[in-house]
């Protein structure tokens, strides 16, 4: 009998909260050793690592600004040193600053673009250099690129750029056996989505979905697990995981 293959290794940015946390748990269930990335919430990342390791899995916490190429190099280095390489990079870190285009503070615009565009570029650049054959990069867009709701112009612009980076990188990695895709969630019941919205707005958005509910972080984690696992023939795509919203 041949020896058991080494476990696959993943790094999830924004892994300490919301959708990222659900992704970490789902990939751990699939047996991946994981780097749980955080920006500011180290305690949450450490608790998630403890949860995984106490259940027999392997995980470490890594921090850093996703838009800082030096910090991300250190994070990737730490995961490689701990587990011997990287096979899956899920870039779930991002920010949202709603506001009408006519009135949005340009400092908010700069923060959105730094985190969501530069951050994606930096993380994808590291992943493209480091992932082993058979690897997967999963970025995050949004279904708002189709629905065009008011007050999300800057956010949607940043996520349209994420889609462009995703589609181009998939083609640049020709011949390396690495897939690159993006997940575009619809309305998901996380603090990022719920904060600042009253019950009427939330109810209307839930009713707009043919499945008549908000999505859960676990719904998105299943989509990510599909792309990170069996979906080797899905490449250079944006998957709208939104219950049929658009």
PDB file of C-alpha atoms in Angstrom:
ATOM      1  CA  UNK A   1       0.000   0.000   0.000  1.00  0.00           C
ATOM      2  CA  UNK A   2       1.193   3.496  -0.798  1.00  0.00           C
ATOM      3  CA  UNK A   3       1.581   5.930   2.131  1.00  0.00           C
ATOM      4  CA  UNK A   4      -1.241   8.359   2.836  1.00  0.00           C
ATOM      5  CA  UNK A   5      -0.754  11.597   0.911  1.00  0.00           C
ATOM      6  CA  UNK A   6       0.092  14.720   2.864  1.00  0.00           C
ATOM      7  CA  UNK A   7      -2.996  16.766   3.755  1.00  0.00           C
ATOM      8  CA  UNK A   8      -3.797  19.713   1.572  1.00  0.00           C
ATOM      9  CA  UNK A   9      -3.062  23.115   3.040  1.00  0.00           C
ATOM     10  CA  UNK A  10      -5.161  26.275   2.841  1.00  0.00           C
ATOM     11  CA  UNK A  11      -4.918  29.925   3.811  1.00  0.00           C
ATOM     12  CA  UNK A  12      -8.157  31.831   4.379  1.00  0.00           C
ATOM     13  CA  UNK A  13      -7.851  35.593   4.598  1.00  0.00           C
ATOM     14  CA  UNK A  14     -10.496  37.205   6.743  1.00  0.00           C
ATOM     15  CA  UNK A  15     -10.826  33.807   8.383  1.00  0.00           C
ATOM     16  CA  UNK A  16     -11.598  35.173  11.839  1.00  0.00           C
ATOM     17  CA  UNK A  17     -15.135  36.337  11.149  1.00  0.00           C
ATOM     18  CA  UNK A  18     -18.325  36.057   9.121  1.00  0.00           C
ATOM     19  CA  UNK A  19     -18.070  34.110   5.903  1.00  0.00           C
ATOM     20  CA  UNK A  20     -14.350  33.490   6.387  1.00  0.00           C
ATOM     21  CA  UNK A  21     -14.952  31.675   9.662  1.00  0.00           C
ATOM     22  CA  UNK A  22     -17.530  29.401   8.025  1.00  0.00           C
ATOM     23  CA  UNK A  23     -15.085  28.689   5.199  1.00  0.00           C
ATOM     24  CA  UNK A  24     -12.344  27.742   7.657  1.00  0.00           C
ATOM     25  CA  UNK A  25     -14.664  25.328   9.458  1.00  0.00           C
ATOM     26  CA  UNK A  26     -15.840  23.778   6.192  1.00  0.00           C
ATOM     27  CA  UNK A  27     -12.349  23.293   4.787  1.00  0.00           C
ATOM     28  CA  UNK A  28     -11.178  21.853   8.108  1.00  0.00           C
ATOM     29  CA  UNK A  29     -14.012  19.338   7.806  1.00  0.00           C
ATOM     30  CA  UNK A  30     -12.526  18.342   4.445  1.00  0.00           C
ATOM     31  CA  UNK A  31      -9.206  17.664   6.156  1.00  0.00           C
ATOM     32  CA  UNK A  32      -7.212  20.722   5.124  1.00  0.00           C
ATOM     33  CA  UNK A  33      -4.526  22.125   7.399  1.00  0.00           C
ATOM     34  CA  UNK A  34      -5.307  25.823   7.616  1.00  0.00           C
ATOM     35  CA  UNK A  35      -3.859  29.261   8.112  1.00  0.00           C
ATOM     36  CA  UNK A  36      -6.575  31.372   9.722  1.00  0.00           C
ATOM     37  CA  UNK A  37      -5.861  34.955   8.786  1.00  0.00           C
ATOM     38  CA  UNK A  38      -7.032  37.973  10.764  1.00  0.00           C
ATOM     39  CA  UNK A  39      -6.528  41.709  10.449  1.00  0.00           C
ATOM     40  CA  UNK A  40      -7.434  42.927  13.940  1.00  0.00           C
ATOM     41  CA  UNK A  41      -9.422  40.175  15.671  1.00  0.00           C
ATOM     42  CA  UNK A  42      -6.606  37.929  16.857  1.00  0.00           C
ATOM     43  CA  UNK A  43      -8.663  36.558  19.743  1.00  0.00           C
ATOM     44  CA  UNK A  44     -11.331  35.269  17.369  1.00  0.00           C
ATOM     45  CA  UNK A  45      -8.706  33.708  15.108  1.00  0.00           C
ATOM     46  CA  UNK A  46      -7.033  32.035  18.086  1.00  0.00           C
ATOM     47  CA  UNK A  47     -10.369  30.659  19.316  1.00  0.00           C
ATOM     48  CA  UNK A  48     -11.092  29.234  15.877  1.00  0.00           C
ATOM     49  CA  UNK A  49      -7.644  27.634  15.745  1.00  0.00           C
ATOM     50  CA  UNK A  50      -8.269  26.099  19.183  1.00  0.00           C
ATOM     51  CA  UNK A  51     -11.639  24.782  17.978  1.00  0.00           C
ATOM     52  CA  UNK A  52     -10.048  23.105  14.960  1.00  0.00           C
ATOM     53  CA  UNK A  53      -7.037  21.662  16.761  1.00  0.00           C
ATOM     54  CA  UNK A  54      -9.130  20.370  19.664  1.00  0.00           C
ATOM     55  CA  UNK A  55     -11.176  18.476  17.086  1.00  0.00           C
ATOM     56  CA  UNK A  56      -8.077  16.810  15.677  1.00  0.00           C
ATOM     57  CA  UNK A  57      -7.377  19.255  12.854  1.00  0.00           C
ATOM     58  CA  UNK A  58      -4.357  21.409  12.131  1.00  0.00           C
ATOM     59  CA  UNK A  59      -4.436  25.200  12.072  1.00  0.00           C
ATOM     60  CA  UNK A  60      -2.435  28.302  12.919  1.00  0.00           C
ATOM     61  CA  UNK A  61      -3.402  31.967  13.142  1.00  0.00           C
ATOM     62  CA  UNK A  62      -1.638  34.494  10.915  1.00  0.00           C
ATOM     63  CA  UNK A  63      -2.213  38.246  10.857  1.00  0.00           C
ATOM     64  CA  UNK A  64      -1.579  41.223   8.648  1.00  0.00           C
ATOM     65  CA  UNK A  65      -2.966  43.881   6.343  1.00  0.00           C
ATOM     66  CA  UNK A  66      -3.985  42.153   3.104  1.00  0.00           C
ATOM     67  CA  UNK A  67      -2.908  45.203   1.103  1.00  0.00           C
ATOM     68  CA  UNK A  68       0.625  45.077   2.540  1.00  0.00           C
ATOM     69  CA  UNK A  69       2.736  42.803   0.395  1.00  0.00           C
ATOM     70  CA  UNK A  70       5.349  42.348   3.127  1.00  0.00           C
ATOM     71  CA  UNK A  71       2.782  41.346   5.742  1.00  0.00           C
ATOM     72  CA  UNK A  72       1.191  38.882   3.341  1.00  0.00           C
ATOM     73  CA  UNK A  73       4.547  37.385   2.428  1.00  0.00           C
ATOM     74  CA  UNK A  74       5.126  36.770   6.129  1.00  0.00           C
ATOM     75  CA  UNK A  75       1.663  35.172   6.457  1.00  0.00           C
ATOM     76  CA  UNK A  76       2.253  32.848   3.504  1.00  0.00           C
ATOM     77  CA  UNK A  77       5.731  32.039   4.855  1.00  0.00           C
ATOM     78  CA  UNK A  78       4.236  31.060   8.221  1.00  0.00           C
ATOM     79  CA  UNK A  79       1.693  28.690   6.649  1.00  0.00           C
ATOM     80  CA  UNK A  80       4.334  27.091   4.441  1.00  0.00           C
ATOM     81  CA  UNK A  81       6.691  26.670   7.389  1.00  0.00           C
ATOM     82  CA  UNK A  82       3.982  25.085   9.532  1.00  0.00           C
ATOM     83  CA  UNK A  83       2.510  22.706   6.961  1.00  0.00           C
ATOM     84  CA  UNK A  84       5.039  22.317   4.153  1.00  0.00           C
ATOM     85  CA  UNK A  85       3.304  24.233   1.358  1.00  0.00           C
ATOM     86  CA  UNK A  86       0.020  25.790   0.245  1.00  0.00           C
ATOM     87  CA  UNK A  87      -2.638  24.347  -2.045  1.00  0.00           C
ATOM     88  CA  UNK A  88      -5.688  26.568  -1.479  1.00  0.00           C
ATOM     89  CA  UNK A  89      -5.956  30.320  -0.995  1.00  0.00           C
ATOM     90  CA  UNK A  90      -9.370  31.761  -0.173  1.00  0.00           C
ATOM     91  CA  UNK A  91      -9.360  35.543  -0.114  1.00  0.00           C
ATOM     92  CA  UNK A  92     -12.428  36.418   1.953  1.00  0.00           C
ATOM     93  CA  UNK A  93     -11.124  39.619   3.551  1.00  0.00           C
ATOM     94  CA  UNK A  94     -12.843  42.802   2.417  1.00  0.00           C
ATOM     95  CA  UNK A  95     -14.637  45.940   3.550  1.00  0.00           C
ATOM     96  CA  UNK A  96     -17.844  47.761   2.607  1.00  0.00           C
ATOM     97  CA  UNK A  97     -18.576  51.482   2.995  1.00  0.00           C
ATOM     98  CA  UNK A  98     -22.079  52.207   1.633  1.00  0.00           C
ATOM     99  CA  UNK A  99     -22.767  55.680   0.306  1.00  0.00           C
ATOM    100  CA  UNK A 100     -24.198  57.500  -2.664  1.00  0.00           C
ATOM    101  CA  UNK A 101     -21.636  58.273  -5.356  1.00  0.00           C
ATOM    102  CA  UNK A 102     -22.502  61.982  -5.171  1.00  0.00           C
ATOM    103  CA  UNK A 103     -21.777  62.203  -1.451  1.00  0.00           C
ATOM    104  CA  UNK A 104     -19.365  59.392  -0.566  1.00  0.00           C
ATOM    105  CA  UNK A 105     -16.305  60.528   1.368  1.00  0.00           C
ATOM    106  CA  UNK A 106     -13.329  59.939  -0.899  1.00  0.00           C
ATOM    107  CA  UNK A 107     -11.330  58.650   2.043  1.00  0.00           C
ATOM    108  CA  UNK A 108     -13.857  55.816   2.241  1.00  0.00           C
ATOM    109  CA  UNK A 109     -13.380  55.222  -1.482  1.00  0.00           C
ATOM    110  CA  UNK A 110      -9.624  54.979  -0.980  1.00  0.00           C
ATOM    111  CA  UNK A 111     -10.020  52.515   1.906  1.00  0.00           C
ATOM    112  CA  UNK A 112     -12.410  50.336  -0.113  1.00  0.00           C
ATOM    113  CA  UNK A 113     -10.095  50.238  -3.082  1.00  0.00           C
ATOM    114  CA  UNK A 114      -6.977  49.648  -0.987  1.00  0.00           C
ATOM    115  CA  UNK A 115      -8.454  46.690   0.857  1.00  0.00           C
ATOM    116  CA  UNK A 116     -10.627  45.160  -1.850  1.00  0.00           C
ATOM    117  CA  UNK A 117      -8.572  45.793  -4.992  1.00  0.00           C
ATOM    118  CA  UNK A 118      -4.964  46.099  -3.833  1.00  0.00           C
ATOM    119  CA  UNK A 119      -5.619  43.462  -1.155  1.00  0.00           C
ATOM    120  CA  UNK A 120      -6.891  40.992  -3.748  1.00  0.00           C
ATOM    121  CA  UNK A 121      -3.972  41.743  -6.041  1.00  0.00           C
ATOM    122  CA  UNK A 122      -1.417  41.273  -3.249  1.00  0.00           C
ATOM    123  CA  UNK A 123      -2.936  38.020  -1.952  1.00  0.00           C
ATOM    124  CA  UNK A 124      -3.393  36.612  -5.453  1.00  0.00           C
ATOM    125  CA  UNK A 125       0.162  37.558  -6.350  1.00  0.00           C
ATOM    126  CA  UNK A 126       1.525  35.610  -3.399  1.00  0.00           C
ATOM    127  CA  UNK A 127      -0.773  32.660  -4.150  1.00  0.00           C
ATOM    128  CA  UNK A 128       0.199  32.609  -7.835  1.00  0.00           C
ATOM    129  CA  UNK A 129       3.857  32.371  -6.854  1.00  0.00           C
ATOM    130  CA  UNK A 130       3.444  29.725  -4.169  1.00  0.00           C
ATOM    131  CA  UNK A 131       0.529  27.344  -4.778  1.00  0.00           C
ATOM    132  CA  UNK A 132       1.410  23.776  -5.641  1.00  0.00           C
ATOM    133  CA  UNK A 133       0.063  22.002  -8.722  1.00  0.00           C
ATOM    134  CA  UNK A 134      -3.567  21.078  -8.194  1.00  0.00           C
ATOM    135  CA  UNK A 135      -4.094  24.262  -6.238  1.00  0.00           C
ATOM    136  CA  UNK A 136      -7.017  26.655  -6.083  1.00  0.00           C
ATOM    137  CA  UNK A 137      -7.470  30.396  -5.613  1.00  0.00           C
ATOM    138  CA  UNK A 138     -10.926  31.620  -4.610  1.00  0.00           C
ATOM    139  CA  UNK A 139     -11.634  35.353  -4.530  1.00  0.00           C
ATOM    140  CA  UNK A 140     -14.783  37.125  -3.384  1.00  0.00           C
ATOM    141  CA  UNK A 141     -16.964  39.379  -5.512  1.00  0.00           C
ATOM    142  CA  UNK A 142     -20.621  40.243  -4.830  1.00  0.00           C
ATOM    143  CA  UNK A 143     -24.000  39.783  -6.501  1.00  0.00           C
ATOM    144  CA  UNK A 144     -24.370  43.568  -6.252  1.00  0.00           C
ATOM    145  CA  UNK A 145     -22.386  43.743  -9.497  1.00  0.00           C
ATOM    146  CA  UNK A 146     -25.631  42.532 -11.146  1.00  0.00           C
ATOM    147  CA  UNK A 147     -28.314  44.075  -8.955  1.00  0.00           C
ATOM    148  CA  UNK A 148     -26.867  47.611  -9.039  1.00  0.00           C
ATOM    149  CA  UNK A 149     -28.487  48.683  -5.757  1.00  0.00           C
ATOM    150  CA  UNK A 150     -27.988  52.394  -4.971  1.00  0.00           C
ATOM    151  CA  UNK A 151     -25.391  53.367  -2.353  1.00  0.00           C
ATOM    152  CA  UNK A 152     -22.949  50.620  -3.289  1.00  0.00           C
ATOM    153  CA  UNK A 153     -21.155  52.234  -6.224  1.00  0.00           C
ATOM    154  CA  UNK A 154     -17.681  52.257  -4.697  1.00  0.00           C
ATOM    155  CA  UNK A 155     -18.019  48.739  -3.304  1.00  0.00           C
ATOM    156  CA  UNK A 156     -19.358  47.338  -6.575  1.00  0.00           C
ATOM    157  CA  UNK A 157     -16.547  49.050  -8.503  1.00  0.00           C
ATOM    158  CA  UNK A 158     -13.988  47.372  -6.254  1.00  0.00           C
ATOM    159  CA  UNK A 159     -15.606  43.956  -6.686  1.00  0.00           C
ATOM    160  CA  UNK A 160     -15.814  44.371 -10.452  1.00  0.00           C
ATOM    161  CA  UNK A 161     -12.052  44.840 -10.290  1.00  0.00           C
ATOM    162  CA  UNK A 162     -11.777  41.633  -8.233  1.00  0.00           C
ATOM    163  CA  UNK A 163     -13.624  39.779 -10.993  1.00  0.00           C
ATOM    164  CA  UNK A 164     -11.239  41.195 -13.588  1.00  0.00           C
ATOM    165  CA  UNK A 165      -8.190  40.123 -11.568  1.00  0.00           C
ATOM    166  CA  UNK A 166      -9.709  36.655 -11.147  1.00  0.00           C
ATOM    167  CA  UNK A 167     -10.441  36.094 -14.826  1.00  0.00           C
ATOM    168  CA  UNK A 168      -7.076  37.377 -16.015  1.00  0.00           C
ATOM    169  CA  UNK A 169      -5.089  35.408 -13.423  1.00  0.00           C
ATOM    170  CA  UNK A 170      -6.844  32.172 -14.385  1.00  0.00           C
ATOM    171  CA  UNK A 171      -5.481  32.612 -17.875  1.00  0.00           C
ATOM    172  CA  UNK A 172      -2.035  33.741 -16.759  1.00  0.00           C
ATOM    173  CA  UNK A 173      -1.636  30.495 -14.799  1.00  0.00           C
ATOM    174  CA  UNK A 174      -2.099  28.367 -17.904  1.00  0.00           C
ATOM    175  CA  UNK A 175      -0.243  25.081 -17.625  1.00  0.00           C
ATOM    176  CA  UNK A 176       0.300  25.266 -13.840  1.00  0.00           C
ATOM    177  CA  UNK A 177      -2.772  23.199 -12.866  1.00  0.00           C
ATOM    178  CA  UNK A 178      -4.106  25.981 -10.613  1.00  0.00           C
ATOM    179  CA  UNK A 179      -7.718  27.127 -10.832  1.00  0.00           C
ATOM    180  CA  UNK A 180      -8.801  30.694 -10.105  1.00  0.00           C
ATOM    181  CA  UNK A 181     -12.438  31.564  -9.491  1.00  0.00           C
ATOM    182  CA  UNK A 182     -14.558  34.073  -7.611  1.00  0.00           C
ATOM    183  CA  UNK A 183     -17.663  33.595  -5.495  1.00  0.00           C
ATOM    184  CA  UNK A 184     -20.286  36.355  -5.663  1.00  0.00           C
ATOM    185  CA  UNK A 185     -22.564  36.039  -2.625  1.00  0.00           C
ATOM    186  CA  UNK A 186     -26.026  37.516  -2.438  1.00  0.00           C
ATOM    187  CA  UNK A 187     -27.446  38.892   0.821  1.00  0.00           C
ATOM    188  CA  UNK A 188     -25.827  36.908   3.633  1.00  0.00           C
ATOM    189  CA  UNK A 189     -26.725  37.205   7.306  1.00  0.00           C
ATOM    190  CA  UNK A 190     -23.413  38.581   8.555  1.00  0.00           C
ATOM    191  CA  UNK A 191     -22.612  41.778  10.414  1.00  0.00           C
ATOM    192  CA  UNK A 192     -21.055  43.214   7.237  1.00  0.00           C
ATOM    193  CA  UNK A 193     -24.448  42.962   5.539  1.00  0.00           C
ATOM    194  CA  UNK A 194     -26.823  43.538   8.450  1.00  0.00           C
ATOM    195  CA  UNK A 195     -25.165  46.539  10.112  1.00  0.00           C
ATOM    196  CA  UNK A 196     -27.048  49.779   9.465  1.00  0.00           C
ATOM    197  CA  UNK A 197     -30.144  48.138   7.958  1.00  0.00           C
ATOM    198  CA  UNK A 198     -33.552  48.140   9.638  1.00  0.00           C
ATOM    199  CA  UNK A 199     -35.861  45.113   9.772  1.00  0.00           C
ATOM    200  CA  UNK A 200     -37.993  46.300   6.853  1.00  0.00           C
ATOM    201  CA  UNK A 201     -34.995  46.553   4.542  1.00  0.00           C
ATOM    202  CA  UNK A 202     -33.704  43.148   5.625  1.00  0.00           C
ATOM    203  CA  UNK A 203     -37.137  41.542   5.148  1.00  0.00           C
ATOM    204  CA  UNK A 204     -37.502  43.042   1.670  1.00  0.00           C
ATOM    205  CA  UNK A 205     -34.093  41.751   0.621  1.00  0.00           C
ATOM    206  CA  UNK A 206     -34.904  38.294   1.936  1.00  0.00           C
ATOM    207  CA  UNK A 207     -38.188  38.295   0.005  1.00  0.00           C
ATOM    208  CA  UNK A 208     -36.376  39.337  -3.172  1.00  0.00           C
ATOM    209  CA  UNK A 209     -34.541  35.994  -3.168  1.00  0.00           C
ATOM    210  CA  UNK A 210     -36.543  33.183  -4.815  1.00  0.00           C
ATOM    211  CA  UNK A 211     -35.610  30.923  -1.892  1.00  0.00           C
ATOM    212  CA  UNK A 212     -37.240  33.574   0.353  1.00  0.00           C
ATOM    213  CA  UNK A 213     -34.465  33.879   2.903  1.00  0.00           C
ATOM    214  CA  UNK A 214     -31.120  35.458   3.517  1.00  0.00           C
ATOM    215  CA  UNK A 215     -28.150  33.272   2.850  1.00  0.00           C
ATOM    216  CA  UNK A 216     -26.002  31.895   5.649  1.00  0.00           C
ATOM    217  CA  UNK A 217     -22.207  31.946   5.811  1.00  0.00           C
ATOM    218  CA  UNK A 218     -22.361  28.159   5.602  1.00  0.00           C
ATOM    219  CA  UNK A 219     -24.093  28.406   2.212  1.00  0.00           C
ATOM    220  CA  UNK A 220     -21.108  30.298   0.843  1.00  0.00           C
ATOM    221  CA  UNK A 221     -18.646  27.968   2.548  1.00  0.00           C
ATOM    222  CA  UNK A 222     -20.175  25.055   0.622  1.00  0.00           C
ATOM    223  CA  UNK A 223     -19.567  26.889  -2.645  1.00  0.00           C
ATOM    224  CA  UNK A 224     -15.957  27.550  -1.670  1.00  0.00           C
ATOM    225  CA  UNK A 225     -15.447  23.908  -0.667  1.00  0.00           C
ATOM    226  CA  UNK A 226     -16.751  22.852  -4.086  1.00  0.00           C
ATOM    227  CA  UNK A 227     -14.246  25.099  -5.847  1.00  0.00           C
ATOM    228  CA  UNK A 228     -11.423  24.085  -3.522  1.00  0.00           C
ATOM    229  CA  UNK A 229     -12.182  20.384  -3.834  1.00  0.00           C
ATOM    230  CA  UNK A 230     -13.913  18.491  -6.635  1.00  0.00           C
ATOM    231  CA  UNK A 231     -14.439  21.378  -9.082  1.00  0.00           C
ATOM    232  CA  UNK A 232     -11.224  20.987 -11.058  1.00  0.00           C
ATOM    233  CA  UNK A 233     -12.951  21.752 -14.362  1.00  0.00           C
ATOM    234  CA  UNK A 234     -14.335  25.065 -13.103  1.00  0.00           C
ATOM    235  CA  UNK A 235     -11.786  27.761 -13.841  1.00  0.00           C
ATOM    236  CA  UNK A 236     -11.859  31.471 -14.626  1.00  0.00           C
ATOM    237  CA  UNK A 237     -15.462  31.820 -13.484  1.00  0.00           C
ATOM    238  CA  UNK A 238     -17.580  33.980 -11.185  1.00  0.00           C
ATOM    239  CA  UNK A 239     -20.106  31.823  -9.302  1.00  0.00           C
ATOM    240  CA  UNK A 240     -23.167  33.732  -8.122  1.00  0.00           C
ATOM    241  CA  UNK A 241     -24.139  32.048  -4.863  1.00  0.00           C
ATOM    242  CA  UNK A 242     -27.259  34.035  -4.064  1.00  0.00           C
ATOM    243  CA  UNK A 243     -30.352  31.819  -3.943  1.00  0.00           C
ATOM    244  CA  UNK A 244     -31.421  33.007  -7.413  1.00  0.00           C
ATOM    245  CA  UNK A 245     -31.428  36.745  -6.626  1.00  0.00           C
ATOM    246  CA  UNK A 246     -29.971  37.722  -9.978  1.00  0.00           C
TER     247      UNK A 246
END
